PDB file of C-alpha atoms in Angstrom:
ATOM      1  CA  UNK A  23       5.010 -29.412  -6.004  1.00 39.00           C
ATOM      2  CA  UNK A  24       1.763 -28.448  -4.353  1.00 43.00           C
ATOM      3  CA  UNK A  25       0.193 -25.029  -4.797  1.00 45.00           C
ATOM      4  CA  UNK A  26      -0.094 -22.819  -7.837  1.00 45.00           C
ATOM      5  CA  UNK A  27       2.458 -23.175 -10.639  1.00 44.00           C
ATOM      6  CA  UNK A  28       5.536 -21.014 -10.310  1.00 45.00           C
ATOM      7  CA  UNK A  29       4.787 -17.526 -11.615  1.00 46.00           C
ATOM      8  CA  UNK A  30       6.765 -16.466 -14.676  1.00 48.00           C
ATOM      9  CA  UNK A  31       9.720 -14.367 -13.661  1.00 50.00           C
ATOM     10  CA  UNK A  32      10.033 -15.875 -10.173  1.00 50.00           C
ATOM     11  CA  UNK A  33      13.445 -17.361  -9.296  1.00 52.00           C
ATOM     12  CA  UNK A  34      13.791 -21.086  -9.939  1.00 49.00           C
ATOM     13  CA  UNK A  35      14.987 -21.708  -6.375  1.00 44.00           C
ATOM     14  CA  UNK A  36      11.820 -20.357  -4.807  1.00 56.00           C
ATOM     15  CA  UNK A  37      10.204 -22.870  -2.431  1.00 81.00           C
ATOM     16  CA  UNK A  38       6.485 -23.327  -3.030  1.00 86.00           C
ATOM     17  CA  UNK A  39       5.856 -24.271   0.596  1.00 88.00           C
ATOM     18  CA  UNK A  40       7.492 -21.079   1.888  1.00 92.00           C
ATOM     19  CA  UNK A  41       5.608 -18.966  -0.627  1.00 91.00           C
ATOM     20  CA  UNK A  42       2.305 -20.625   0.299  1.00 93.00           C
ATOM     21  CA  UNK A  43       2.968 -20.025   3.994  1.00 94.00           C
ATOM     22  CA  UNK A  44       3.632 -16.352   3.290  1.00 93.00           C
ATOM     23  CA  UNK A  45       0.484 -16.085   1.156  1.00 92.00           C
ATOM     24  CA  UNK A  46      -1.539 -17.709   3.925  1.00 95.00           C
ATOM     25  CA  UNK A  47      -0.307 -15.246   6.569  1.00 93.00           C
ATOM     26  CA  UNK A  48      -1.145 -12.301   4.298  1.00 90.00           C
ATOM     27  CA  UNK A  49      -4.791 -13.372   4.168  1.00 92.00           C
ATOM     28  CA  UNK A  50      -5.255 -12.283   7.780  1.00 88.00           C
ATOM     29  CA  UNK A  51      -6.226  -8.630   8.149  1.00 77.00           C
ATOM     30  CA  UNK A  52      -8.105  -6.217  10.371  1.00 64.00           C
ATOM     31  CA  UNK A  53     -11.381  -7.377   8.826  1.00 72.00           C
ATOM     32  CA  UNK A  54     -10.436 -11.075   8.634  1.00 80.00           C
ATOM     33  CA  UNK A  55      -8.921 -11.671  12.050  1.00 83.00           C
ATOM     34  CA  UNK A  56      -9.880 -15.367  12.149  1.00 89.00           C
ATOM     35  CA  UNK A  57      -9.975 -17.733   9.174  1.00 93.00           C
ATOM     36  CA  UNK A  58     -10.753 -21.429   8.791  1.00 94.00           C
ATOM     37  CA  UNK A  59      -9.191 -24.197   6.721  1.00 95.00           C
ATOM     38  CA  UNK A  60     -11.843 -24.334   3.997  1.00 95.00           C
ATOM     39  CA  UNK A  61     -11.893 -20.582   3.476  1.00 94.00           C
ATOM     40  CA  UNK A  62      -8.110 -20.384   3.271  1.00 96.00           C
ATOM     41  CA  UNK A  63      -7.970 -23.317   0.867  1.00 95.00           C
ATOM     42  CA  UNK A  64     -10.495 -21.575  -1.391  1.00 94.00           C
ATOM     43  CA  UNK A  65      -8.730 -18.207  -1.273  1.00 94.00           C
ATOM     44  CA  UNK A  66      -5.288 -19.675  -1.916  1.00 94.00           C
ATOM     45  CA  UNK A  67      -6.455 -22.333  -4.389  1.00 94.00           C
ATOM     46  CA  UNK A  68      -4.732 -25.040  -2.355  1.00 94.00           C
ATOM     47  CA  UNK A  69      -5.818 -28.477  -1.184  1.00 94.00           C
ATOM     48  CA  UNK A  70      -7.311 -28.529   2.327  1.00 94.00           C
ATOM     49  CA  UNK A  71      -4.682 -31.096   3.348  1.00 94.00           C
ATOM     50  CA  UNK A  72      -1.939 -28.658   2.312  1.00 94.00           C
ATOM     51  CA  UNK A  73      -3.574 -25.841   4.262  1.00 95.00           C
ATOM     52  CA  UNK A  74      -3.910 -28.122   7.313  1.00 94.00           C
ATOM     53  CA  UNK A  75      -0.158 -28.795   7.252  1.00 94.00           C
ATOM     54  CA  UNK A  76       0.675 -25.126   6.772  1.00 95.00           C
ATOM     55  CA  UNK A  77      -1.558 -24.101   9.667  1.00 95.00           C
ATOM     56  CA  UNK A  78      -0.101 -26.751  11.962  1.00 93.00           C
ATOM     57  CA  UNK A  79       3.475 -25.717  11.138  1.00 94.00           C
ATOM     58  CA  UNK A  80       2.787 -21.998  11.547  1.00 94.00           C
ATOM     59  CA  UNK A  81       1.003 -22.659  14.821  1.00 92.00           C
ATOM     60  CA  UNK A  82       4.014 -24.642  16.102  1.00 92.00           C
ATOM     61  CA  UNK A  83       6.165 -21.585  15.338  1.00 91.00           C
ATOM     62  CA  UNK A  84       3.658 -19.306  17.156  1.00 88.00           C
ATOM     63  CA  UNK A  85       2.995 -17.363  13.956  1.00 92.00           C
ATOM     64  CA  UNK A  86      -0.623 -18.536  14.240  1.00 91.00           C
ATOM     65  CA  UNK A  87      -2.799 -19.658  17.110  1.00 88.00           C
ATOM     66  CA  UNK A  88      -6.240 -21.225  17.375  1.00 87.00           C
ATOM     67  CA  UNK A  89      -9.064 -18.714  17.295  1.00 82.00           C
ATOM     68  CA  UNK A  90     -12.029 -18.346  19.583  1.00 78.00           C
ATOM     69  CA  UNK A  91     -14.170 -20.293  17.118  1.00 83.00           C
ATOM     70  CA  UNK A  92     -13.280 -24.005  16.789  1.00 86.00           C
ATOM     71  CA  UNK A  93     -11.474 -24.789  13.531  1.00 88.00           C
ATOM     72  CA  UNK A  94     -10.374 -21.209  12.939  1.00 92.00           C
ATOM     73  CA  UNK A  95      -6.986 -19.541  13.344  1.00 94.00           C
ATOM     74  CA  UNK A  96      -5.666 -16.060  14.006  1.00 89.00           C
ATOM     75  CA  UNK A  97      -2.247 -14.393  13.985  1.00 88.00           C
ATOM     76  CA  UNK A  98      -0.036 -15.486  16.871  1.00 85.00           C
ATOM     77  CA  UNK A  99       2.277 -13.679  19.242  1.00 76.00           C
ATOM     78  CA  UNK A 100       5.368 -14.300  17.107  1.00 81.00           C
ATOM     79  CA  UNK A 101       3.887 -12.109  14.366  1.00 79.00           C
ATOM     80  CA  UNK A 102       3.520  -9.235  16.796  1.00 67.00           C
ATOM     81  CA  UNK A 103       7.083  -9.800  17.999  1.00 67.00           C
ATOM     82  CA  UNK A 104       8.273  -9.466  14.408  1.00 71.00           C
ATOM     83  CA  UNK A 105       6.115  -6.401  13.893  1.00 63.00           C
ATOM     84  CA  UNK A 106       7.553  -4.765  16.981  1.00 54.00           C
ATOM     85  CA  UNK A 107      11.019  -5.207  15.466  1.00 56.00           C
ATOM     86  CA  UNK A 108       9.987  -2.942  12.592  1.00 53.00           C
ATOM     87  CA  UNK A 109      10.077   0.125  14.804  1.00 50.00           C
ATOM     88  CA  UNK A 110       9.895   2.816  12.116  1.00 52.00           C
ATOM     89  CA  UNK A 111       6.657   1.391  10.700  1.00 53.00           C
ATOM     90  CA  UNK A 112       4.983   1.451  14.103  1.00 50.00           C
ATOM     91  CA  UNK A 113       6.216   4.979  14.706  1.00 79.00           C
ATOM     92  CA  UNK A 114       4.913   6.015  11.300  1.00 88.00           C
ATOM     93  CA  UNK A 115       1.476   4.519  11.976  1.00 87.00           C
ATOM     94  CA  UNK A 116       1.197   6.170  15.362  1.00 87.00           C
ATOM     95  CA  UNK A 117       2.350   9.512  13.988  1.00 89.00           C
ATOM     96  CA  UNK A 118       0.125   9.421  10.926  1.00 92.00           C
ATOM     97  CA  UNK A 119      -3.270   8.192  12.108  1.00 91.00           C
ATOM     98  CA  UNK A 120      -4.375  11.255  14.128  1.00 91.00           C
ATOM     99  CA  UNK A 121      -3.240  13.526  11.288  1.00 92.00           C
ATOM    100  CA  UNK A 122      -5.027  11.368   8.725  1.00 92.00           C
ATOM    101  CA  UNK A 123      -8.237  11.563  10.756  1.00 92.00           C
ATOM    102  CA  UNK A 124      -8.021  15.365  10.844  1.00 91.00           C
ATOM    103  CA  UNK A 125      -7.303  15.481   7.098  1.00 91.00           C
ATOM    104  CA  UNK A 126     -10.293  13.277   6.336  1.00 90.00           C
ATOM    105  CA  UNK A 127     -12.514  15.495   8.468  1.00 89.00           C
ATOM    106  CA  UNK A 128     -11.305  18.649   6.716  1.00 87.00           C
ATOM    107  CA  UNK A 129     -11.526  17.310   3.153  1.00 88.00           C
ATOM    108  CA  UNK A 130     -14.358  14.802   3.480  1.00 87.00           C
ATOM    109  CA  UNK A 131     -12.382  12.438   1.248  1.00 91.00           C
ATOM    110  CA  UNK A 132     -10.386   9.215   1.477  1.00 91.00           C
ATOM    111  CA  UNK A 133      -6.950   9.570   3.066  1.00 94.00           C
ATOM    112  CA  UNK A 134      -4.169   7.059   2.405  1.00 94.00           C
ATOM    113  CA  UNK A 135      -0.613   6.390   3.553  1.00 95.00           C
ATOM    114  CA  UNK A 136       1.672   4.400   1.279  1.00 94.00           C
ATOM    115  CA  UNK A 137       5.227   3.103   1.041  1.00 93.00           C
ATOM    116  CA  UNK A 138       7.236   1.986  -1.976  1.00 92.00           C
ATOM    117  CA  UNK A 139       8.019  -1.649  -2.773  1.00 90.00           C
ATOM    118  CA  UNK A 140       9.909  -1.980  -6.028  1.00 89.00           C
ATOM    119  CA  UNK A 141       7.647  -0.255  -8.527  1.00 92.00           C
ATOM    120  CA  UNK A 142       4.510  -0.669  -6.442  1.00 91.00           C
ATOM    121  CA  UNK A 143       2.766   1.703  -4.081  1.00 92.00           C
ATOM    122  CA  UNK A 144       1.603  -0.267  -1.027  1.00 90.00           C
ATOM    123  CA  UNK A 145      -1.148   1.276   1.107  1.00 90.00           C
ATOM    124  CA  UNK A 146      -0.347   0.675   4.770  1.00 90.00           C
ATOM    125  CA  UNK A 147      -3.057   2.893   6.320  1.00 90.00           C
ATOM    126  CA  UNK A 148      -6.359   4.150   4.951  1.00 88.00           C
ATOM    127  CA  UNK A 149      -9.336   6.149   6.205  1.00 89.00           C
ATOM    128  CA  UNK A 150     -12.387   5.997   3.933  1.00 85.00           C
ATOM    129  CA  UNK A 151     -14.462   9.016   2.996  1.00 81.00           C
ATOM    130  CA  UNK A 152     -17.697   9.505   4.964  1.00 76.00           C
ATOM    131  CA  UNK A 153     -19.535  10.213   1.688  1.00 67.00           C
ATOM    132  CA  UNK A 154     -21.945   7.676   0.219  1.00 52.00           C
ATOM    133  CA  UNK A 155     -19.893   7.528  -2.979  1.00 46.00           C
ATOM    134  CA  UNK A 156     -16.571   6.095  -1.842  1.00 48.00           C
ATOM    135  CA  UNK A 157     -13.347   4.721  -3.262  1.00 56.00           C
ATOM    136  CA  UNK A 158     -13.275   1.185  -1.959  1.00 50.00           C
ATOM    137  CA  UNK A 159     -10.002  -0.610  -1.312  1.00 59.00           C
ATOM    138  CA  UNK A 160      -8.211  -1.999   1.716  1.00 59.00           C
ATOM    139  CA  UNK A 161      -4.955  -1.757   3.589  1.00 66.00           C
ATOM    140  CA  UNK A 162      -2.335  -3.788   1.781  1.00 72.00           C
ATOM    141  CA  UNK A 163      -3.576  -2.891  -1.691  1.00 80.00           C
ATOM    142  CA  UNK A 164      -0.782  -2.545  -4.240  1.00 88.00           C
ATOM    143  CA  UNK A 165      -0.897  -0.375  -7.349  1.00 90.00           C
ATOM    144  CA  UNK A 166       1.734   0.483  -9.950  1.00 93.00           C
ATOM    145  CA  UNK A 167       3.646   3.368  -8.398  1.00 94.00           C
ATOM    146  CA  UNK A 168       3.794   5.158 -11.742  1.00 94.00           C
ATOM    147  CA  UNK A 169      -0.011   5.482 -11.755  1.00 95.00           C
ATOM    148  CA  UNK A 170      -0.591   6.905  -8.255  1.00 95.00           C
ATOM    149  CA  UNK A 171       0.173  10.203  -6.561  1.00 96.00           C
ATOM    150  CA  UNK A 172       1.813   8.426  -3.616  1.00 96.00           C
ATOM    151  CA  UNK A 173       3.904   6.247  -5.902  1.00 96.00           C
ATOM    152  CA  UNK A 174       5.127   9.144  -8.004  1.00 97.00           C
ATOM    153  CA  UNK A 175       6.076  11.081  -4.865  1.00 97.00           C
ATOM    154  CA  UNK A 176       8.088   8.113  -3.639  1.00 97.00           C
ATOM    155  CA  UNK A 177       9.758   7.464  -6.998  1.00 97.00           C
ATOM    156  CA  UNK A 178      10.634  11.150  -7.357  1.00 97.00           C
ATOM    157  CA  UNK A 179      12.495  11.028  -4.038  1.00 96.00           C
ATOM    158  CA  UNK A 180      14.809   8.165  -5.073  1.00 95.00           C
ATOM    159  CA  UNK A 181      18.474   8.807  -5.869  1.00 93.00           C
ATOM    160  CA  UNK A 182      19.010   8.909  -9.638  1.00 93.00           C
ATOM    161  CA  UNK A 183      20.910   5.607  -9.788  1.00 92.00           C
ATOM    162  CA  UNK A 184      18.270   3.775  -7.788  1.00 92.00           C
ATOM    163  CA  UNK A 185      15.477   5.183  -9.935  1.00 94.00           C
ATOM    164  CA  UNK A 186      17.358   4.080 -13.049  1.00 92.00           C
ATOM    165  CA  UNK A 187      17.736   0.573 -11.657  1.00 91.00           C
ATOM    166  CA  UNK A 188      14.040   0.283 -10.842  1.00 91.00           C
ATOM    167  CA  UNK A 189      12.892   1.641 -14.185  1.00 92.00           C
ATOM    168  CA  UNK A 190      15.288  -0.585 -16.139  1.00 89.00           C
ATOM    169  CA  UNK A 191      12.756  -3.408 -16.062  1.00 82.00           C
ATOM    170  CA  UNK A 192       9.639  -1.236 -16.268  1.00 89.00           C
ATOM    171  CA  UNK A 193       6.957  -2.807 -18.428  1.00 89.00           C
ATOM    172  CA  UNK A 194       4.026  -0.368 -18.225  1.00 87.00           C
ATOM    173  CA  UNK A 195       0.447  -1.269 -19.059  1.00 87.00           C
ATOM    174  CA  UNK A 196      -2.203   1.285 -19.911  1.00 92.00           C
ATOM    175  CA  UNK A 197      -4.695   0.940 -17.054  1.00 91.00           C
ATOM    176  CA  UNK A 198      -6.693   4.000 -18.160  1.00 93.00           C
ATOM    177  CA  UNK A 199      -6.405   6.324 -21.168  1.00 94.00           C
ATOM    178  CA  UNK A 200      -4.355   8.688 -18.967  1.00 94.00           C
ATOM    179  CA  UNK A 201      -1.839   6.184 -17.620  1.00 93.00           C
ATOM    180  CA  UNK A 202       1.757   7.212 -18.318  1.00 94.00           C
ATOM    181  CA  UNK A 203       3.470   4.554 -20.418  1.00 94.00           C
ATOM    182  CA  UNK A 204       6.359   6.580 -21.883  1.00 93.00           C
ATOM    183  CA  UNK A 205       9.573   6.514 -19.816  1.00 92.00           C
ATOM    184  CA  UNK A 206      10.664   9.977 -20.958  1.00 93.00           C
ATOM    185  CA  UNK A 207       7.315  11.485 -19.969  1.00 95.00           C
ATOM    186  CA  UNK A 208       7.475   9.709 -16.611  1.00 95.00           C
ATOM    187  CA  UNK A 209      10.977  10.970 -15.857  1.00 95.00           C
ATOM    188  CA  UNK A 210       9.956  14.530 -16.739  1.00 96.00           C
ATOM    189  CA  UNK A 211       6.968  14.292 -14.393  1.00 96.00           C
ATOM    190  CA  UNK A 212       9.110  12.885 -11.599  1.00 96.00           C
ATOM    191  CA  UNK A 213      11.596  15.739 -11.913  1.00 96.00           C
ATOM    192  CA  UNK A 214       8.727  18.229 -11.674  1.00 97.00           C
ATOM    193  CA  UNK A 215       7.345  16.432  -8.619  1.00 97.00           C
ATOM    194  CA  UNK A 216      10.740  16.443  -6.889  1.00 96.00           C
ATOM    195  CA  UNK A 217      11.007  20.196  -7.435  1.00 96.00           C
ATOM    196  CA  UNK A 218       7.505  21.180  -6.295  1.00 95.00           C
ATOM    197  CA  UNK A 219       7.073  18.608  -3.509  1.00 95.00           C
ATOM    198  CA  UNK A 220       3.750  17.020  -4.434  1.00 97.00           C
ATOM    199  CA  UNK A 221       2.185  14.774  -7.077  1.00 97.00           C
ATOM    200  CA  UNK A 222      -1.173  14.411  -8.732  1.00 95.00           C
ATOM    201  CA  UNK A 223      -2.925  11.357 -10.129  1.00 94.00           C
ATOM    202  CA  UNK A 224      -5.431  12.512 -12.722  1.00 92.00           C
ATOM    203  CA  UNK A 225      -7.455   9.359 -13.463  1.00 91.00           C
ATOM    204  CA  UNK A 226      -4.229   7.452 -14.183  1.00 92.00           C
ATOM    205  CA  UNK A 227      -4.982   4.431 -12.003  1.00 90.00           C
ATOM    206  CA  UNK A 228      -8.775   4.497 -12.133  1.00 90.00           C
ATOM    207  CA  UNK A 229     -11.210   6.385 -14.329  1.00 92.00           C
ATOM    208  CA  UNK A 230     -13.227   8.879 -12.309  1.00 90.00           C
ATOM    209  CA  UNK A 231     -10.740   9.155  -9.437  1.00 91.00           C
ATOM    210  CA  UNK A 232      -8.073  11.791  -8.775  1.00 94.00           C
ATOM    211  CA  UNK A 233      -5.619  12.101  -5.917  1.00 94.00           C
ATOM    212  CA  UNK A 234      -2.909  14.365  -4.548  1.00 97.00           C
ATOM    213  CA  UNK A 235       0.108  13.053  -2.629  1.00 97.00           C
ATOM    214  CA  UNK A 236       2.949  14.586  -0.620  1.00 98.00           C
ATOM    215  CA  UNK A 237       6.080  13.087   0.979  1.00 97.00           C
ATOM    216  CA  UNK A 238       6.589  12.096   4.595  1.00 96.00           C
ATOM    217  CA  UNK A 239      10.202  12.397   5.837  1.00 94.00           C
ATOM    218  CA  UNK A 240      11.959  10.693   8.719  1.00 90.00           C
ATOM    219  CA  UNK A 241      14.284  12.402  11.181  1.00 85.00           C
ATOM    220  CA  UNK A 242      17.146  12.232   8.663  1.00 86.00           C
ATOM    221  CA  UNK A 243      15.081  13.896   5.954  1.00 90.00           C
ATOM    222  CA  UNK A 244      14.657  10.705   3.924  1.00 92.00           C
ATOM    223  CA  UNK A 245      11.270  10.219   2.252  1.00 95.00           C
ATOM    224  CA  UNK A 246       9.855   7.086   3.865  1.00 94.00           C
ATOM    225  CA  UNK A 247       6.180   7.301   2.897  1.00 95.00           C
ATOM    226  CA  UNK A 248       3.625   9.383   1.063  1.00 97.00           C
ATOM    227  CA  UNK A 249       0.288  10.736   2.230  1.00 97.00           C
ATOM    228  CA  UNK A 250      -2.553  11.271  -0.224  1.00 96.00           C
ATOM    229  CA  UNK A 251      -6.192  12.235  -0.526  1.00 95.00           C
ATOM    230  CA  UNK A 252      -8.276  10.564  -3.232  1.00 92.00           C
ATOM    231  CA  UNK A 253     -11.638  11.769  -4.469  1.00 91.00           C
ATOM    232  CA  UNK A 254     -14.124  11.126  -7.273  1.00 90.00           C
ATOM    233  CA  UNK A 255     -13.748  13.598 -10.115  1.00 90.00           C
ATOM    234  CA  UNK A 256     -17.227  15.016  -9.508  1.00 87.00           C
ATOM    235  CA  UNK A 257     -16.088  16.208  -6.063  1.00 86.00           C
ATOM    236  CA  UNK A 258     -12.709  17.467  -7.264  1.00 84.00           C
ATOM    237  CA  UNK A 259     -13.361  20.717  -9.073  1.00 88.00           C
ATOM    238  CA  UNK A 260     -10.277  22.981  -9.404  1.00 89.00           C
ATOM    239  CA  UNK A 261     -11.017  24.955  -6.213  1.00 87.00           C
ATOM    240  CA  UNK A 262     -11.670  21.785  -4.215  1.00 89.00           C
ATOM    241  CA  UNK A 263      -8.530  20.169  -5.592  1.00 90.00           C
ATOM    242  CA  UNK A 264      -6.418  23.172  -4.571  1.00 91.00           C
ATOM    243  CA  UNK A 265      -7.778  22.930  -1.026  1.00 91.00           C
ATOM    244  CA  UNK A 266      -7.084  19.209  -0.962  1.00 92.00           C
ATOM    245  CA  UNK A 267      -3.533  19.766  -2.215  1.00 94.00           C
ATOM    246  CA  UNK A 268      -2.846  22.368   0.455  1.00 92.00           C
ATOM    247  CA  UNK A 269      -4.256  20.087   3.140  1.00 92.00           C
ATOM    248  CA  UNK A 270      -2.208  17.093   2.026  1.00 95.00           C
ATOM    249  CA  UNK A 271       1.052  19.054   1.930  1.00 95.00           C
ATOM    250  CA  UNK A 272       0.425  20.504   5.381  1.00 92.00           C
ATOM    251  CA  UNK A 273      -0.617  17.137   6.821  1.00 93.00           C
ATOM    252  CA  UNK A 274       2.454  15.351   5.413  1.00 95.00           C
ATOM    253  CA  UNK A 275       4.599  18.003   7.068  1.00 92.00           C
ATOM    254  CA  UNK A 276       2.861  17.445  10.387  1.00 92.00           C
ATOM    255  CA  UNK A 277       3.410  13.677  10.187  1.00 92.00           C
ATOM    256  CA  UNK A 278       7.085  14.296   9.381  1.00 92.00           C
ATOM    257  CA  UNK A 279       7.472  16.534  12.415  1.00 89.00           C
ATOM    258  CA  UNK A 280       5.716  13.974  14.617  1.00 88.00           C
ATOM    259  CA  UNK A 281       8.345  11.378  13.723  1.00 86.00           C
ATOM    260  CA  UNK A 282      11.241  13.706  14.358  1.00 75.00           C
ATOM    261  CA  UNK A 283      11.659  16.217  11.546  1.00 54.00           C
ATOM    262  CA  UNK A 284      11.967  19.745  12.867  1.00 48.00           C
ATOM    263  CA  UNK A 285      10.369  22.552  10.900  1.00 48.00           C
ATOM    264  CA  UNK A 286      12.785  24.598   8.788  1.00 49.00           C
TER     265      UNK A 286
END
């Protein structure tokens, strides 16, 4: 089969062509609105002939369309139709962005919104710090949920049986000296987070970076996302971190109310 070899752990029935099509679509972003055949072939490590066929098929299905520049493609109308079907995500984005902008202005640090996918924290919105020293990443970045403040908030909100199921296959790796790799320690931390309503990442996913996260609830009270502020350690002295924590908790509450949760 064409494309990269099947990744260990992937189901044997997985179709390489479908996976490659999905990988291709994910390469398009806010910063890469139009992409050409050669660039996609390089990024995906696929033959240009394979990419040509994928592009032609996706264009026939209206998932892609030809860009303004000859030889380049952009996302098509069918993608936006599918996106519109995911109503809660659009509502979450619209509710969160103004609050995130205010939080960034008040803290001067990077503000992020994440959701949980398995044992990964996926960043779906991000506003970078205005400071010269920044924490660079992009929307769509995935990190082990056990190493981030957003991820720990989201894991802590899971029903006990679902958390058990997700952690059953947990194979932690020590990303930094402070990464939690002991299941008992993790479960203790998650219980504490569930009780107090916020989480901290103290250089667990990246040396020199700390963050504080708080849950965002939907109208039914279910935790559907987590809001966080991340900062370099040299700008996160105890007093600054307390202000950041207060701001994140308040902002997450505002986002929750904007999507339908009434204040207690």
